[in-house]
Amino acid sequence: SQQGEEDPQALSIQEGENATMNCSYKTSINNLQWYRQNSGRGLVHLILIRSNEREKHSGRLRVTLDTSKKSSSLLITASRAADTASYFCATDASGANSKLTFGKGITLSVRP
Amino acid sequence: SAVISQKPSRDICQRGTSLTIQCQVDSQVTMMFWYRQQPGQSLTLIATANQGSEATYESGFVIDKFPISRPNLTFSTLTVSNMSPEDSSIYLCSVGLRVRYNEQFFGPGTRLTVL
């Protein structure tokens, strides 16, 4: 079963605005990762945050992790039309033989 | 990261036939994975492709339907056998580069349509 649940399911914003996407999960994790997918193509790895980290930055991306609430957020600042894509969170569960479990994804549309 | 290629990028197949998808990586990797993404859905792990041994399949996926080969550390194939329209999906391979963190990098995907 899917562990991550993103919200909102779809988000439409104007270019230049910030986009915030949330992910909740159910079990203990080693880390949480965010991926981007453009038009049904392959996934691009954006950022990984470990369970002992609370915040991480990469360029215009800011990810937070709250393990007490089992949730993460991805903030894209100063959005661009090229950020239009689907965004997925994926959790790497604690324990042996771990595997990534993907959420349902968020469709982000950035209007020029 | 790694450069990952998949062949074919897309195909349209007839019901009852089989299609083999290739995944090539530009460096040796221990872990390779195959995923399915049905239309408008998220990714579901089909199996982990192990070099030198049989693949490890997830619940709901069987070797007879999705045979996998992993002859070396840079290459793997996934075959979708006896296809039906329900097999229409994007099939993605991924590699794990930082095993400790299970950080995966994906190929461009193969878009399969079964008529």
mmCIF file of C-alpha atoms in Angstrom:
data_model
loop_
_atom_site.group_PDB
_atom_site.id
_atom_site.type_symbol
_atom_site.label_atom_id
_atom_site.label_comp_id
_atom_site.label_asym_id
_atom_site.label_seq_id
_atom_site.Cartn_x
_atom_site.Cartn_y
_atom_site.Cartn_z
ATOM 1 C CA SER A 1 0.000 0.000 0.000
ATOM 2 C CA GLN A 2 1.129 3.539 -0.582
ATOM 3 C CA GLN A 3 2.752 5.212 2.374
ATOM 4 C CA GLY A 4 3.002 8.804 1.250
ATOM 5 C CA GLU A 5 -0.006 10.968 0.691
ATOM 6 C CA GLU A 6 0.534 14.346 -0.880
ATOM 7 C CA ASP A 7 -1.733 17.341 -0.737
ATOM 8 C CA PRO A 8 -3.073 19.179 -2.495
ATOM 9 C CA GLN A 9 -3.599 16.794 -5.398
ATOM 10 C CA ALA A 10 -3.413 19.683 -7.822
ATOM 11 C CA LEU A 11 -2.033 23.175 -7.476
ATOM 12 C CA SER A 12 -2.183 26.064 -9.921
ATOM 13 C CA ILE A 13 -0.194 29.227 -9.302
ATOM 14 C CA GLN A 14 1.136 32.243 -11.140
ATOM 15 C CA GLU A 15 4.746 32.429 -12.202
ATOM 16 C CA GLY A 16 6.814 34.065 -9.481
ATOM 17 C CA GLU A 17 4.646 32.790 -6.645
ATOM 18 C CA ASN A 18 5.751 30.158 -4.164
ATOM 19 C CA ALA A 19 4.373 26.629 -4.302
ATOM 20 C CA THR A 20 3.993 24.540 -1.172
ATOM 21 C CA MET A 21 3.266 20.830 -1.370
ATOM 22 C CA ASN A 22 2.753 18.526 1.579
ATOM 23 C CA CYS A 23 3.326 14.846 2.151
ATOM 24 C CA SER A 24 2.171 12.693 5.038
ATOM 25 C CA TYR A 25 3.241 9.155 5.788
ATOM 26 C CA LYS A 26 2.365 6.423 8.235
ATOM 27 C CA THR A 27 5.374 4.460 9.447
ATOM 28 C CA SER A 28 8.890 5.184 10.669
ATOM 29 C CA ILE A 29 11.291 6.190 7.936
ATOM 30 C CA ASN A 30 14.996 6.387 7.227
ATOM 31 C CA ASN A 31 14.530 9.262 4.839
ATOM 32 C CA LEU A 32 12.041 10.994 2.609
ATOM 33 C CA GLN A 33 12.706 11.983 -0.978
ATOM 34 C CA TRP A 34 10.995 14.289 -3.438
ATOM 35 C CA TYR A 35 10.891 13.626 -7.168
ATOM 36 C CA ARG A 36 9.603 15.539 -10.166
ATOM 37 C CA GLN A 37 8.048 14.021 -13.281
ATOM 38 C CA ASN A 38 7.452 15.974 -16.455
ATOM 39 C CA SER A 39 4.642 14.824 -18.752
ATOM 40 C CA GLY A 40 4.787 11.124 -17.966
ATOM 41 C CA ARG A 41 8.514 10.854 -18.439
ATOM 42 C CA GLY A 42 11.141 9.565 -16.027
ATOM 43 C CA LEU A 43 11.409 10.875 -12.517
ATOM 44 C CA VAL A 44 14.033 13.407 -11.540
ATOM 45 C CA HIS A 45 15.423 13.164 -8.030
ATOM 46 C CA LEU A 46 15.095 16.558 -6.331
ATOM 47 C CA ILE A 47 16.136 16.221 -2.736
ATOM 48 C CA LEU A 48 16.546 13.722 0.081
ATOM 49 C CA ILE A 49 16.051 14.535 3.738
ATOM 50 C CA ARG A 50 17.119 12.101 6.428
ATOM 51 C CA SER A 51 14.996 11.301 9.439
ATOM 52 C CA ASN A 52 17.359 13.200 11.746
ATOM 53 C CA GLU A 53 17.166 16.356 9.643
ATOM 54 C CA ARG A 54 14.479 19.006 9.941
ATOM 55 C CA GLU A 55 15.150 21.228 6.955
ATOM 56 C CA LYS A 56 17.133 21.109 3.771
ATOM 57 C CA HIS A 57 17.695 23.523 0.912
ATOM 58 C CA SER A 58 18.679 23.055 -2.688
ATOM 59 C CA GLY A 59 18.512 26.104 -4.930
ATOM 60 C CA ARG A 60 14.882 27.264 -4.991
ATOM 61 C CA LEU A 61 13.753 24.160 -3.121
ATOM 62 C CA ARG A 62 13.205 23.960 0.604
ATOM 63 C CA VAL A 63 12.148 20.732 2.259
ATOM 64 C CA THR A 64 11.077 20.293 5.845
ATOM 65 C CA LEU A 65 10.480 17.117 7.773
ATOM 66 C CA ASP A 66 8.489 16.704 10.968
ATOM 67 C CA THR A 67 8.834 13.124 12.132
ATOM 68 C CA SER A 68 6.523 13.697 15.104
ATOM 69 C CA LYS A 69 3.722 14.562 12.686
ATOM 70 C CA LYS A 70 4.976 12.190 10.008
ATOM 71 C CA SER A 71 4.858 14.914 7.420
ATOM 72 C CA SER A 72 7.070 16.782 4.995
ATOM 73 C CA SER A 73 6.666 19.861 2.874
ATOM 74 C CA LEU A 74 8.308 20.919 -0.358
ATOM 75 C CA LEU A 75 8.494 24.645 -1.049
ATOM 76 C CA ILE A 76 9.422 25.924 -4.475
ATOM 77 C CA THR A 77 10.168 29.615 -4.347
ATOM 78 C CA ALA A 78 9.801 32.069 -7.226
ATOM 79 C CA SER A 79 8.142 29.450 -9.403
ATOM 80 C CA ARG A 80 8.692 29.293 -13.143
ATOM 81 C CA ALA A 81 6.610 27.847 -15.955
ATOM 82 C CA ALA A 82 9.259 25.134 -16.270
ATOM 83 C CA ASP A 83 8.356 23.939 -12.765
ATOM 84 C CA THR A 84 5.065 22.657 -14.178
ATOM 85 C CA ALA A 85 5.183 18.929 -13.447
ATOM 86 C CA SER A 86 3.990 16.216 -11.113
ATOM 87 C CA TYR A 87 5.766 15.990 -7.769
ATOM 88 C CA PHE A 88 6.021 12.812 -5.723
ATOM 89 C CA CYS A 89 7.246 12.153 -2.237
ATOM 90 C CA ALA A 90 8.790 8.771 -1.561
ATOM 91 C CA THR A 91 9.590 7.259 1.793
ATOM 92 C CA ASP A 92 12.340 4.820 2.607
ATOM 93 C CA ALA A 93 10.967 2.856 5.519
ATOM 94 C CA SER A 94 13.071 1.820 8.476
ATOM 95 C CA GLY A 95 14.198 -1.769 8.660
ATOM 96 C CA ALA A 96 15.881 -4.296 6.464
ATOM 97 C CA ASN A 97 15.049 -4.737 2.794
ATOM 98 C CA SER A 98 13.718 -1.217 2.675
ATOM 99 C CA LYS A 99 12.218 0.040 -0.518
ATOM 100 C CA LEU A 100 10.851 3.349 -1.696
ATOM 101 C CA THR A 101 7.111 3.821 -1.425
ATOM 102 C CA PHE A 102 5.698 6.620 -3.533
ATOM 103 C CA GLY A 103 2.767 8.872 -2.838
ATOM 104 C CA LYS A 104 0.034 9.614 -5.350
ATOM 105 C CA GLY A 105 1.666 12.806 -6.535
ATOM 106 C CA ILE A 106 0.764 16.469 -6.885
ATOM 107 C CA THR A 107 0.188 18.127 -10.221
ATOM 108 C CA LEU A 108 1.655 21.618 -10.218
ATOM 109 C CA SER A 109 0.752 24.069 -12.943
ATOM 110 C CA VAL A 110 2.634 27.361 -13.108
ATOM 111 C CA ARG A 111 0.910 29.919 -15.309
ATOM 112 C CA PRO A 112 3.198 32.287 -17.195
ATOM 113 C CA SER B 1 24.053 10.504 -10.500
ATOM 114 C CA ALA B 2 24.033 8.101 -13.439
ATOM 115 C CA VAL B 3 22.908 8.190 -17.032
ATOM 116 C CA ILE B 4 20.142 5.665 -17.541
ATOM 117 C CA SER B 5 18.602 4.796 -20.880
ATOM 118 C CA GLN B 6 15.611 2.675 -21.728
ATOM 119 C CA LYS B 7 14.549 1.044 -24.962
ATOM 120 C CA PRO B 8 12.031 1.334 -26.456
ATOM 121 C CA SER B 9 10.797 4.738 -25.348
ATOM 122 C CA ARG B 10 7.279 3.783 -26.372
ATOM 123 C CA ASP B 11 5.452 0.984 -28.130
ATOM 124 C CA ILE B 12 1.991 -0.034 -29.177
ATOM 125 C CA CYS B 13 1.413 -3.761 -28.924
ATOM 126 C CA GLN B 14 -1.317 -6.247 -29.629
ATOM 127 C CA ARG B 15 -3.054 -8.209 -26.941
ATOM 128 C CA GLY B 16 -1.393 -11.554 -26.228
ATOM 129 C CA THR B 17 2.084 -10.541 -27.334
ATOM 130 C CA SER B 18 5.145 -9.835 -25.208
ATOM 131 C CA LEU B 19 7.493 -6.865 -25.036
ATOM 132 C CA THR B 20 11.005 -6.724 -23.610
ATOM 133 C CA ILE B 21 12.198 -3.427 -22.191
ATOM 134 C CA GLN B 22 15.904 -2.758 -21.816
ATOM 135 C CA CYS B 23 17.573 -0.615 -19.179
ATOM 136 C CA GLN B 24 21.211 0.432 -19.559
ATOM 137 C CA VAL B 25 23.278 2.346 -17.012
ATOM 138 C CA ASP B 26 26.562 4.104 -17.697
ATOM 139 C CA SER B 27 28.195 2.782 -14.537
ATOM 140 C CA GLN B 28 28.129 -0.375 -12.482
ATOM 141 C CA VAL B 29 25.347 -0.382 -9.912
ATOM 142 C CA THR B 30 24.322 -2.949 -7.387
ATOM 143 C CA MET B 31 20.649 -2.177 -7.154
ATOM 144 C CA MET B 32 18.259 -1.879 -10.078
ATOM 145 C CA PHE B 33 14.503 -1.643 -9.812
ATOM 146 C CA TRP B 34 11.526 -1.887 -12.137
ATOM 147 C CA TYR B 35 8.364 0.149 -11.571
ATOM 148 C CA ARG B 36 5.001 0.416 -13.231
ATOM 149 C CA GLN B 37 3.028 3.630 -13.438
ATOM 150 C CA GLN B 38 -0.515 3.167 -14.631
ATOM 151 C CA PRO B 39 -2.251 6.139 -16.281
ATOM 152 C CA GLY B 40 -2.691 8.985 -13.824
ATOM 153 C CA GLN B 41 -1.322 6.916 -10.969
ATOM 154 C CA SER B 42 1.759 6.767 -8.817
ATOM 155 C CA LEU B 43 4.664 4.352 -9.137
ATOM 156 C CA THR B 44 4.382 0.771 -8.005
ATOM 157 C CA LEU B 45 7.477 -1.342 -7.534
ATOM 158 C CA ILE B 46 7.385 -4.504 -9.625
ATOM 159 C CA ALA B 47 10.655 -6.086 -8.583
ATOM 160 C CA THR B 48 14.252 -5.603 -7.575
ATOM 161 C CA ALA B 49 16.642 -6.910 -10.216
ATOM 162 C CA ASN B 50 19.523 -8.723 -8.575
ATOM 163 C CA GLN B 51 22.725 -9.406 -10.473
ATOM 164 C CA GLY B 52 23.500 -13.096 -10.641
ATOM 165 C CA SER B 53 20.276 -14.251 -9.040
ATOM 166 C CA GLU B 54 16.530 -14.191 -9.542
ATOM 167 C CA ALA B 55 14.667 -10.946 -9.173
ATOM 168 C CA THR B 56 12.730 -10.241 -6.007
ATOM 169 C CA TYR B 57 9.088 -9.577 -6.847
ATOM 170 C CA GLU B 58 6.603 -7.480 -4.917
ATOM 171 C CA SER B 59 3.188 -8.683 -3.919
ATOM 172 C CA GLY B 60 0.905 -8.888 -6.924
ATOM 173 C CA PHE B 61 3.688 -9.372 -9.466
ATOM 174 C CA VAL B 62 4.916 -12.768 -10.647
ATOM 175 C CA ILE B 63 7.876 -13.960 -12.646
ATOM 176 C CA ASP B 64 5.774 -15.633 -15.339
ATOM 177 C CA LYS B 65 4.140 -12.325 -16.176
ATOM 178 C CA PHE B 66 7.169 -10.057 -15.678
ATOM 179 C CA PRO B 67 10.370 -12.034 -16.203
ATOM 180 C CA ILE B 68 13.475 -10.004 -15.443
ATOM 181 C CA SER B 69 17.079 -10.532 -16.432
ATOM 182 C CA ARG B 70 20.142 -8.926 -14.871
ATOM 183 C CA PRO B 71 23.175 -10.346 -16.662
ATOM 184 C CA ASN B 72 25.638 -7.747 -15.346
ATOM 185 C CA LEU B 73 25.934 -4.632 -13.219
ATOM 186 C CA THR B 74 24.985 -2.191 -15.998
ATOM 187 C CA PHE B 75 22.039 -3.838 -17.730
ATOM 188 C CA SER B 76 18.628 -5.312 -17.049
ATOM 189 C CA THR B 77 15.534 -6.279 -19.017
ATOM 190 C CA LEU B 78 11.889 -6.511 -18.067
ATOM 191 C CA THR B 79 9.504 -8.519 -20.218
ATOM 192 C CA VAL B 80 5.780 -7.894 -20.093
ATOM 193 C CA SER B 81 4.281 -11.220 -21.159
ATOM 194 C CA ASN B 82 0.935 -12.126 -22.689
ATOM 195 C CA MET B 83 -0.135 -8.510 -22.602
ATOM 196 C CA SER B 84 -3.642 -7.217 -22.081
ATOM 197 C CA PRO B 85 -4.939 -3.630 -22.216
ATOM 198 C CA GLU B 86 -4.573 -3.494 -18.419
ATOM 199 C CA ASP B 87 -0.801 -3.628 -18.918
ATOM 200 C CA SER B 88 -0.863 -0.236 -20.619
ATOM 201 C CA SER B 89 1.434 1.813 -18.411
ATOM 202 C CA ILE B 90 4.743 3.566 -18.192
ATOM 203 C CA TYR B 91 7.472 1.163 -17.126
ATOM 204 C CA LEU B 92 10.475 2.710 -15.409
ATOM 205 C CA CYS B 93 13.774 1.325 -14.318
ATOM 206 C CA SER B 94 15.775 2.941 -11.576
ATOM 207 C CA VAL B 95 19.152 2.454 -9.976
ATOM 208 C CA GLY B 96 20.203 2.931 -6.404
ATOM 209 C CA LEU B 97 23.494 4.797 -6.107
ATOM 210 C CA ARG B 98 23.678 5.501 -2.422
ATOM 211 C CA VAL B 99 22.619 2.179 -1.009
ATOM 212 C CA ARG B 100 22.611 3.487 2.529
ATOM 213 C CA TYR B 101 19.923 6.019 1.678
ATOM 214 C CA ASN B 102 18.091 4.073 -1.022
ATOM 215 C CA GLU B 103 18.397 7.119 -3.225
ATOM 216 C CA GLN B 104 17.198 6.161 -6.673
ATOM 217 C CA PHE B 105 17.672 7.621 -10.130
ATOM 218 C CA PHE B 106 15.280 6.858 -12.908
ATOM 219 C CA GLY B 107 15.409 6.144 -16.576
ATOM 220 C CA PRO B 108 13.154 8.043 -18.992
ATOM 221 C CA GLY B 109 10.511 5.332 -18.983
ATOM 222 C CA THR B 110 8.829 3.172 -21.612
ATOM 223 C CA ARG B 111 5.271 4.098 -22.487
ATOM 224 C CA LEU B 112 3.379 0.926 -23.406
ATOM 225 C CA THR B 113 -0.044 0.841 -24.997
ATOM 226 C CA VAL B 114 -1.751 -2.510 -25.459
ATOM 227 C CA LEU B 115 -4.630 -2.693 -27.908
#
